[in-house]
Coordinates of C-alpha atoms in Angstrom, one line a residue:
M192 CA 43.9 -90.9 25.2
R193 CA 47.5 -91.3 26.0
F194 CA 48.2 -88.9 23.2
L195 CA 46.2 -86.3 24.9
R196 CA 47.7 -86.7 28.6
R197 CA 51.0 -86.1 27.0
S198 CA 50.2 -82.8 24.7
L199 CA 48.2 -81.2 27.8
T200 CA 50.9 -81.7 30.2
G201 CA 53.9 -80.3 27.6
L202 CA 50.9 -77.1 27.1
F203 CA 50.8 -77.0 31.0
L204 CA 55.0 -77.0 31.4
L205 CA 55.0 -74.4 28.3
S206 CA 52.3 -71.7 30.0
L207 CA 53.9 -72.0 32.9
T208 CA 58.0 -71.3 32.1
L209 CA 56.5 -68.7 29.7
G210 CA 54.9 -67.2 33.3
L211 CA 58.1 -67.6 35.1
L212 CA 60.2 -65.5 32.5
L213 CA 57.6 -63.0 32.4
W214 CA 57.9 -62.6 35.8
A215 CA 61.7 -62.5 35.4
G216 CA 61.4 -59.5 33.4
V217 CA 59.3 -58.0 35.4
L218 CA 61.5 -58.0 38.3
V219 CA 64.5 -56.9 36.5
R220 CA 62.8 -54.2 35.0
D221 CA 61.3 -52.8 38.5
A222 CA 65.3 -53.4 39.6
V223 CA 66.8 -51.4 37.1
E224 CA 64.2 -48.6 37.3
A225 CA 64.7 -48.4 41.1
R226 CA 68.6 -48.1 40.7
L227 CA 68.3 -45.2 37.9
S228 CA 66.1 -43.1 40.4
D229 CA 68.3 -43.8 43.9
E230 CA 70.8 -40.8 44.3
P231 CA 74.1 -41.9 44.0
G232 CA 75.7 -41.8 47.1
A233 CA 78.7 -39.4 47.8
P234 CA 81.7 -40.0 49.8
P235 CA 82.3 -38.4 52.7
A236 CA 84.6 -34.9 51.5
R237 CA 88.0 -34.3 52.3
E238 CA 89.6 -31.4 51.9
R239 CA 93.2 -31.1 50.3
V240 CA 96.5 -29.9 51.3
F241 CA 98.9 -28.4 49.2
S242 CA 102.7 -28.6 49.9
V243 CA 104.4 -25.6 49.0
N244 CA 108.0 -24.4 49.5
V245 CA 107.8 -20.7 51.6
V246 CA 110.6 -17.8 52.8
T247 CA 110.3 -15.7 55.2
I248 CA 110.1 -11.8 54.8
R249 CA 112.9 -10.1 56.4
P250 CA 114.0 -6.6 55.6
D251 CA 116.9 -5.4 55.6
T252 CA 119.7 -3.0 53.2
E253 CA 119.9 -4.1 49.8
V254 CA 122.2 -3.4 47.0
P255 CA 120.2 -3.2 43.6
V256 CA 122.5 -4.3 40.5
L257 CA 121.5 -2.9 37.2
T258 CA 122.3 -5.2 34.5
A259 CA 122.7 -4.0 30.8
F260 CA 124.9 -5.5 27.4
G261 CA 127.1 -3.1 25.9
T262 CA 130.7 -3.2 23.5
V263 CA 134.3 -2.4 24.9
Q264 CA 135.6 0.2 22.8
S265 CA 138.9 1.9 23.2
R266 CA 139.1 5.8 24.4
R267 CA 141.4 6.4 22.1
T268 CA 142.0 5.2 18.2
L269 CA 144.4 7.0 15.6
E270 CA 143.9 6.2 12.0
L271 CA 147.2 5.8 10.6
R272 CA 147.1 7.3 6.9
A273 CA 149.5 8.6 4.4
A274 CA 150.2 12.7 4.4
M275 CA 152.7 12.2 1.3
G276 CA 151.9 9.6 -1.7
G277 CA 154.5 7.9 -3.2
T278 CA 156.4 3.8 -2.9
L279 CA 156.4 2.9 0.8
I280 CA 160.1 1.5 2.2
D281 CA 161.4 0.4 4.9
L282 CA 157.9 -1.2 6.5
S283 CA 158.6 -2.4 9.8
P284 CA 158.1 -5.9 10.9
D285 CA 155.8 -4.9 13.8
F286 CA 153.3 -3.2 10.8
V287 CA 151.5 -6.2 10.5
D288 CA 147.3 -6.9 12.0
G289 CA 148.2 -7.5 15.8
G290 CA 151.4 -6.1 16.0
R291 CA 152.2 -4.0 19.7
V292 CA 154.4 -1.1 19.0
S293 CA 155.9 1.6 21.2
Q294 CA 155.8 5.3 20.9
G295 CA 157.3 7.0 18.3
A296 CA 158.4 3.7 16.5
L297 CA 158.8 4.0 12.7
L298 CA 155.9 1.6 11.1
A299 CA 157.0 2.7 7.0
R300 CA 158.7 5.5 5.4
V301 CA 157.5 6.5 1.8
D302 CA 159.9 7.3 -0.8
P303 CA 161.8 10.6 0.3
A304 CA 163.8 11.2 -2.2
D305 CA 161.2 14.0 -4.0
A306 CA 160.5 15.8 -0.6
Q307 CA 165.0 15.2 -0.1
A308 CA 165.4 17.3 -3.4
A309 CA 162.8 19.9 -2.2
V310 CA 164.9 20.8 1.1
D311 CA 167.7 21.0 -0.8
R312 CA 166.7 23.7 -2.9
A313 CA 164.6 25.1 -0.2
G314 CA 168.5 24.6 1.9
S315 CA 170.2 26.5 -0.9
E316 CA 167.7 29.0 -1.0
V317 CA 168.1 30.0 2.1
L318 CA 171.7 30.2 1.9
D319 CA 171.4 32.8 -1.2
A320 CA 168.9 34.9 1.0
Q321 CA 171.8 35.0 4.0
A322 CA 174.4 35.9 1.0
E323 CA 172.3 38.9 0.0
Q324 CA 171.7 40.0 3.8
R325 CA 175.6 40.1 4.6
E326 CA 176.2 41.9 1.2
A327 CA 173.0 44.5 1.9
D328 CA 175.0 44.7 5.6
R329 CA 177.9 45.8 3.5
A330 CA 176.5 47.7 0.9
L331 CA 174.9 49.7 4.0
R332 CA 178.6 50.7 5.5
L333 CA 179.7 51.9 2.7
A334 CA 176.4 54.7 1.9
V335 CA 176.9 55.5 5.6
D336 CA 180.6 56.2 4.8
E337 CA 180.2 57.6 1.6
L338 CA 177.6 60.0 4.0
A339 CA 180.1 60.9 6.4
S340 CA 182.7 62.0 3.5
A341 CA 180.0 64.1 2.1
E342 CA 179.1 65.7 5.0
E343 CA 182.3 66.3 5.8
Q344 CA 182.5 68.2 2.0
V345 CA 179.7 70.4 3.1
A346 CA 181.0 71.6 5.9
L347 CA 184.5 72.3 4.0
R348 CA 182.5 74.0 1.5
E349 CA 180.5 76.3 3.9
Q350 CA 183.4 77.2 5.2
A351 CA 185.0 78.6 2.1
L352 CA 181.9 80.4 1.4
R353 CA 182.7 81.6 4.9
R354 CA 186.1 83.0 3.8
Q355 CA 185.1 84.1 0.7
Q356 CA 182.6 86.6 1.7
D357 CA 184.9 87.8 4.4
L358 CA 187.2 88.6 2.1
L359 CA 184.8 89.9 0.3
A360 CA 183.3 92.3 3.4
R361 CA 187.1 93.8 3.8
N362 CA 187.6 94.5 -0.1
V363 CA 190.3 92.2 -0.5
G364 CA 188.1 89.0 -2.3
T365 CA 186.1 89.5 -5.7
A366 CA 182.0 88.6 -5.9
A367 CA 182.9 86.0 -8.3
A368 CA 184.7 84.2 -5.9
V369 CA 182.4 84.1 -3.3
E370 CA 179.5 82.6 -6.0
T371 CA 182.1 79.7 -7.0
A372 CA 182.3 79.1 -3.4
E373 CA 178.2 79.2 -3.0
L374 CA 177.8 77.0 -6.4
A375 CA 180.7 74.6 -4.5
A376 CA 178.3 74.2 -1.2
S377 CA 175.8 73.7 -2.7
S378 CA 177.4 70.8 -5.1
A379 CA 178.6 69.6 -1.8
R380 CA 174.7 69.8 -0.3
Q381 CA 173.6 68.3 -3.0
A382 CA 175.9 65.2 -2.8
V383 CA 174.8 64.7 1.0
L384 CA 170.8 64.7 -0.4
T385 CA 172.5 61.9 -2.8
Q386 CA 174.0 59.8 -0.5
R387 CA 171.6 59.5 2.1
R388 CA 169.3 58.4 -0.6
A389 CA 171.5 56.0 -0.8
V390 CA 171.6 54.8 2.8
A391 CA 167.6 54.4 2.7
Q392 CA 168.2 52.4 -0.3
A393 CA 170.9 50.5 1.6
E394 CA 168.5 50.2 4.5
S395 CA 165.5 49.0 2.4
R396 CA 167.7 46.7 0.6
I397 CA 168.2 45.4 4.5
D398 CA 165.1 44.6 4.7
Q399 CA 163.9 42.7 1.7
A400 CA 166.9 40.8 2.3
A401 CA 165.9 39.9 6.0
T402 CA 162.6 39.1 4.4
R403 CA 163.8 37.5 1.1
L404 CA 165.5 35.0 4.2
N405 CA 162.6 34.5 6.5
R406 CA 160.7 33.5 3.8
A407 CA 163.8 31.0 2.4
E408 CA 163.4 29.6 6.3
I409 CA 159.5 28.9 5.8
A410 CA 160.5 27.2 2.6
L411 CA 162.8 24.8 4.3
A412 CA 161.0 24.0 7.3
E413 CA 158.5 23.7 5.4
A414 CA 160.0 21.2 3.3
E415 CA 161.5 19.5 6.3
R416 CA 157.8 19.2 7.0
R417 CA 157.1 17.2 4.2
L418 CA 160.1 15.2 4.7
A419 CA 159.2 14.2 8.0
D420 CA 155.8 13.5 7.0
T421 CA 157.2 10.7 4.5
E422 CA 157.5 8.8 7.9
I423 CA 154.8 6.9 9.6
R424 CA 155.2 6.7 13.3
A425 CA 152.7 5.5 15.7
G426 CA 151.6 8.5 18.3
F427 CA 150.9 6.3 20.9
A428 CA 151.9 2.6 22.2
G429 CA 149.0 0.5 20.8
T430 CA 148.2 -2.6 19.0
L431 CA 147.4 -2.5 15.0
S432 CA 144.6 -3.4 13.2
D433 CA 142.8 -3.6 9.5
V434 CA 146.8 -3.4 8.3
S435 CA 146.4 -3.1 4.2
V436 CA 149.8 -2.1 2.9
V437 CA 153.1 -3.5 1.7
A438 CA 156.7 -3.0 0.9
G439 CA 156.7 -1.3 -2.9
R440 CA 153.0 -0.7 -2.5
L441 CA 152.3 2.8 -4.7
V442 CA 149.8 4.8 -1.6
S443 CA 148.1 8.3 -2.4
Q444 CA 148.0 10.9 -0.4
N445 CA 145.7 10.6 3.1
E446 CA 144.9 7.0 2.1
K447 CA 144.5 4.7 5.5
L448 CA 147.4 2.5 5.9
A449 CA 145.8 0.8 9.3
E450 CA 144.5 1.7 12.9
L451 CA 146.0 2.2 15.7
V452 CA 144.4 1.0 19.1
D453 CA 145.1 1.3 23.0
P454 CA 144.1 -1.8 24.1
D455 CA 145.1 -0.5 28.0
A456 CA 142.4 2.5 27.4
L457 CA 139.1 0.3 27.1
E458 CA 135.7 1.5 27.6
V459 CA 132.2 0.1 27.7
A460 CA 129.8 1.6 26.1
F461 CA 125.9 0.6 27.0
R462 CA 122.3 1.8 27.0
I463 CA 119.7 2.1 29.3
S464 CA 116.2 2.8 29.9
T465 CA 115.3 6.6 31.1
P466 CA 113.7 4.9 34.5
Q467 CA 117.0 3.1 35.1
Y468 CA 118.8 6.4 33.5
T469 CA 116.7 8.4 36.8
R470 CA 118.1 5.6 39.7
L471 CA 122.3 6.5 38.3
L472 CA 121.6 10.3 39.1
S473 CA 122.8 12.1 42.3
E474 CA 121.1 14.3 44.7
T475 CA 122.3 17.4 42.0
G476 CA 121.2 15.5 38.9
A477 CA 124.7 14.4 37.8
L478 CA 125.8 11.2 36.9
R479 CA 127.2 9.3 39.7
S480 CA 130.8 7.8 39.5
A481 CA 129.2 4.4 40.2
P482 CA 131.5 1.2 40.0
V483 CA 130.6 -0.8 37.4
K484 CA 131.4 -4.9 36.2
V485 CA 131.5 -6.0 32.8
T486 CA 131.8 -10.1 32.1
L487 CA 132.5 -11.6 29.0
D488 CA 131.0 -15.3 28.9
V489 CA 133.9 -17.4 27.4
L490 CA 133.1 -21.2 26.9
G491 CA 132.1 -21.2 30.5
V492 CA 134.9 -18.9 32.0
D493 CA 133.9 -15.7 32.4
L494 CA 136.2 -12.9 31.6
T495 CA 135.4 -10.2 34.6
A496 CA 136.9 -6.7 34.9
S497 CA 135.8 -3.8 37.1
G498 CA 135.7 0.1 36.3
T499 CA 133.8 3.3 36.8
L500 CA 130.8 4.6 35.6
I501 CA 132.2 8.1 33.8
R502 CA 130.0 10.3 31.2
E503 CA 126.9 9.9 29.2
S504 CA 125.6 11.1 25.5
A505 CA 125.3 14.4 25.4
A506 CA 121.9 14.0 23.3
V507 CA 119.5 11.0 22.0
A508 CA 120.0 10.4 18.5
E509 CA 117.1 9.6 16.1
G510 CA 115.7 6.7 16.4
Q511 CA 116.8 5.7 19.4
T512 CA 115.5 6.0 23.0
G513 CA 116.8 5.8 26.8
R514 CA 120.6 6.8 27.5
L515 CA 123.6 5.7 25.7
L516 CA 126.6 5.8 29.3
F517 CA 130.1 5.2 29.0
A518 CA 131.9 3.6 32.1
S519 CA 136.3 3.3 31.4
L520 CA 137.2 -0.6 32.6
D521 CA 140.5 -0.8 35.2
A522 CA 143.1 -3.4 33.9
P523 CA 140.9 -5.0 31.5
R524 CA 142.8 -7.9 30.9
G525 CA 141.4 -10.6 27.8
L526 CA 138.9 -8.1 27.1
K527 CA 139.4 -6.6 23.5
P528 CA 137.7 -4.1 21.8
G529 CA 134.5 -5.1 20.1
D530 CA 133.2 -7.6 23.1
F531 CA 129.9 -7.9 23.2
V532 CA 129.7 -7.8 27.4
T533 CA 127.2 -8.0 30.0
V534 CA 127.8 -4.6 32.3
S535 CA 126.1 -4.7 35.9
I536 CA 126.1 -1.3 37.7
E537 CA 125.4 -0.9 42.1
E538 CA 122.5 1.5 42.1
P539 CA 122.0 3.2 45.9
P540 CA 121.9 1.3 48.6
L541 CA 117.9 0.7 49.2
P542 CA 116.8 0.2 52.9
F543 CA 114.2 -1.7 54.3
V544 CA 113.6 -4.4 51.5
S545 CA 113.5 -8.1 51.0
R546 CA 114.4 -10.4 48.2
L547 CA 111.8 -12.5 47.5
P548 CA 111.8 -15.3 44.6
A549 CA 110.3 -13.6 41.1
T550 CA 107.6 -16.2 41.1
A551 CA 106.3 -15.7 45.1
V552 CA 104.8 -12.2 43.4
D553 CA 102.1 -12.1 40.7
A554 CA 101.6 -9.3 37.7
A555 CA 99.4 -7.6 40.4
G556 CA 101.8 -7.3 43.1
T557 CA 100.8 -9.7 45.6
V558 CA 101.7 -12.8 47.4
L559 CA 100.4 -15.7 49.6
V560 CA 101.5 -15.3 53.1
L561 CA 101.4 -18.1 55.7
G562 CA 98.0 -17.3 58.3
E563 CA 96.2 -19.2 61.1
D564 CA 96.0 -23.3 60.4
D565 CA 98.5 -22.8 58.1
R566 CA 95.7 -21.3 55.6
L567 CA 97.1 -18.6 52.5
E568 CA 96.0 -15.0 52.7
T569 CA 96.7 -13.0 49.8
A570 CA 98.1 -9.7 51.2
S571 CA 99.9 -6.6 48.2
V572 CA 103.9 -5.7 48.2
N573 CA 105.5 -2.9 46.5
V574 CA 107.8 -4.2 43.9
L575 CA 110.9 -1.9 43.7
R576 CA 113.4 -4.1 41.5
R577 CA 113.9 -7.4 39.5
Q578 CA 117.3 -8.5 39.8
G579 CA 117.0 -12.1 38.0
N580 CA 115.4 -15.2 39.5
D581 CA 114.4 -12.5 42.3
V582 CA 112.6 -9.0 43.4
L583 CA 113.1 -6.8 45.8
V584 CA 110.0 -6.0 47.9
R585 CA 108.8 -3.6 50.1
A586 CA 106.0 -4.4 52.6
R587 CA 107.1 -3.1 56.1
D588 CA 103.7 -4.8 58.0
L589 CA 104.4 -8.6 56.0
A590 CA 107.6 -8.6 58.3
G591 CA 108.9 -11.8 59.6
R592 CA 105.5 -13.7 57.7
E593 CA 106.2 -16.6 55.4
V594 CA 104.7 -16.2 51.7
V595 CA 104.9 -18.9 49.2
A596 CA 107.4 -19.0 46.8
E597 CA 105.9 -20.8 44.1
R598 CA 102.4 -19.7 42.8
T599 CA 100.8 -21.9 41.3
P600 CA 96.9 -21.6 39.7
L601 CA 95.7 -24.3 42.3
L602 CA 96.9 -21.8 45.2
G603 CA 95.2 -19.0 46.7
A604 CA 93.6 -17.0 50.0
G605 CA 91.6 -19.9 52.1
I606 CA 93.6 -23.0 50.7
K607 CA 95.2 -25.1 53.2
V608 CA 98.7 -26.1 53.0
R609 CA 101.5 -27.9 54.0
P610 CA 104.8 -25.4 54.5
L611 CA 108.0 -26.6 53.3
R612 CA 111.2 -24.7 54.9
S613 CA 114.4 -24.7 53.2
D614 CA 116.4 -22.6 55.7
N615 CA 119.0 -25.2 56.8
A616 CA 118.9 -26.4 52.7
E617 CA 122.7 -27.0 52.1
P618 CA 123.9 -25.4 48.9
V619 CA 124.1 -27.2 46.1
A620 CA 127.4 -27.9 44.6
P621 CA 127.5 -27.6 40.9
E622 CA 127.4 -30.9 38.7
M623 CA 130.3 -32.9 37.5
L624 CA 131.3 -34.7 35.1
E625 CA 134.0 -37.7 34.1
L626 CA 135.0 -37.6 30.8
T627 CA 136.3 -40.5 28.8
D628 CA 139.7 -40.2 27.1
E629 CA 138.3 -39.6 23.3
R630 CA 135.7 -36.8 24.7
R631 CA 138.5 -34.9 26.3
A632 CA 140.5 -34.7 23.9
K633 CA 137.7 -33.2 21.1
L634 CA 137.5 -30.9 23.2
R635 CA 140.5 -29.9 24.2
A636 CA 141.2 -29.4 20.1
F637 CA 138.3 -27.4 19.9
V638 CA 140.1 -25.6 22.9
E639 CA 143.7 -25.2 21.4
T640 CA 142.2 -24.3 17.7
N641 CA 139.9 -21.3 18.9
N642 CA 141.7 -18.1 18.0
R643 CA 139.0 -15.8 19.2
M644 CA 139.6 -16.7 22.7
P645 CA 142.3 -14.8 25.0
A646 CA 145.5 -16.9 25.9
E647 CA 144.5 -16.1 29.7
A648 CA 140.6 -18.0 29.3
K649 CA 142.3 -20.6 27.2
T650 CA 144.4 -21.7 29.5
R651 CA 142.3 -22.0 32.5
I652 CA 140.0 -23.7 30.3
L653 CA 143.1 -26.2 29.2
T654 CA 143.7 -26.3 32.9
T655 CA 140.3 -27.8 33.9
L656 CA 140.0 -30.2 31.7
E657 CA 143.2 -31.5 32.3
Q658 CA 141.0 -32.5 36.2
K659 CA 139.3 -35.8 36.8
M660 CA 136.0 -33.9 37.5
V661 CA 135.3 -31.2 35.0
P662 CA 132.4 -28.8 35.5
A663 CA 129.3 -29.9 33.5
E664 CA 128.3 -26.0 32.8
M665 CA 131.9 -25.7 30.6
V666 CA 131.5 -28.7 29.1
Q667 CA 128.1 -28.5 27.7
R668 CA 128.8 -24.5 26.5
I669 CA 132.0 -26.0 24.9
E670 CA 130.1 -28.9 22.9
S671 CA 127.2 -26.5 22.0
R672 CA 130.0 -24.3 20.1
M673 CA 131.4 -27.3 18.3
G674 CA 128.0 -27.9 16.8
G675 CA 127.4 -31.2 18.9

């Protein structure tokens, strides 16, 4: 009995346990189904506000600056060539690359022995021609005197003929005497003709002597010119380049020896697009004499020079576009032919325009304007010029309004923003570095051994490097050229 009672009690407890587990599983299932069927609760919505930098549109008169890249070149470049072939002698110490010479300075001389002999021979020919001319003059004078004497003989013979005729008329003379007198007169007249022919020949000889003398003088002048061509002189004051000669070298005729460059007559040639070119034309269609600024970047120290726009190319070269312009440079200190420079040209002023950051205008020419309750509105502007990181726009209806300086994809019309105004912000000073002695020495050594850097720029950089605080931009540029 006891075993049966304990067995029934265990069975009851097991059944009760299974029932409780089943009931708990049903409760869990119902709770999960209820949770899944319920909609999630959304938190209360709150509008997002963006902080943006804003600038004010203030119409004013702006002078746009056109920027291009060009090459410095000399307006006067002369190739020095040997007019005569031969051996180079008397080479000037300044006849080297980079040598500065004055106008008319003797640079070199080709051996003048042959040319001097030709001059001496031509001088002898001139002396012979002069002697021939003097002899012809004397012959002419003698011929003239002989002609005068023959004419006197004619007068005497004719006088004798008349006397014989008069005697014959008075029956005193004879016919034979008259005939003899006539023959003598005829012979005298024949002698006059002969002497006139001699005078004409003497005059012709004088003309031939003058022609011979002229030819001899021409030959002498040509020989002297060839002798002068043995000297190679500087046509103007300048600097020599591409020198390829040494004393004693044998050169041929018309061989190039060097180039003479005028370092003070420099100009810059640069190419711009056709639309940019049209903005530089005057009302008459001619190119304006606009001021030009040329800049050469030299390790953080810019070499600058001012100039004037002077001319344009006559035609567009094959395969090229735009226009090639030339500008003269005033006092181009430190610039050399071949330098690649940046050219800035002032365009005609534009009235009623505003200068905005380039990031404020999108590709469609629209800006985001700050409206009521600090909400953004879209407005269109007319973009006239792009000036580096800025743009010049014309929007008279937006005068005095504030626009977003830096647009992002998150900003658009209707977005509420918190404007950040920087009208009273102070200009940021350039970053300065304090160099260690080792780093300063490396920079100084690199600058001192840089032969391509102008002396003025090198002096300024070395002076700056001696300061306790050095501009970080300069140090970065120098180290970038050092390769690390």
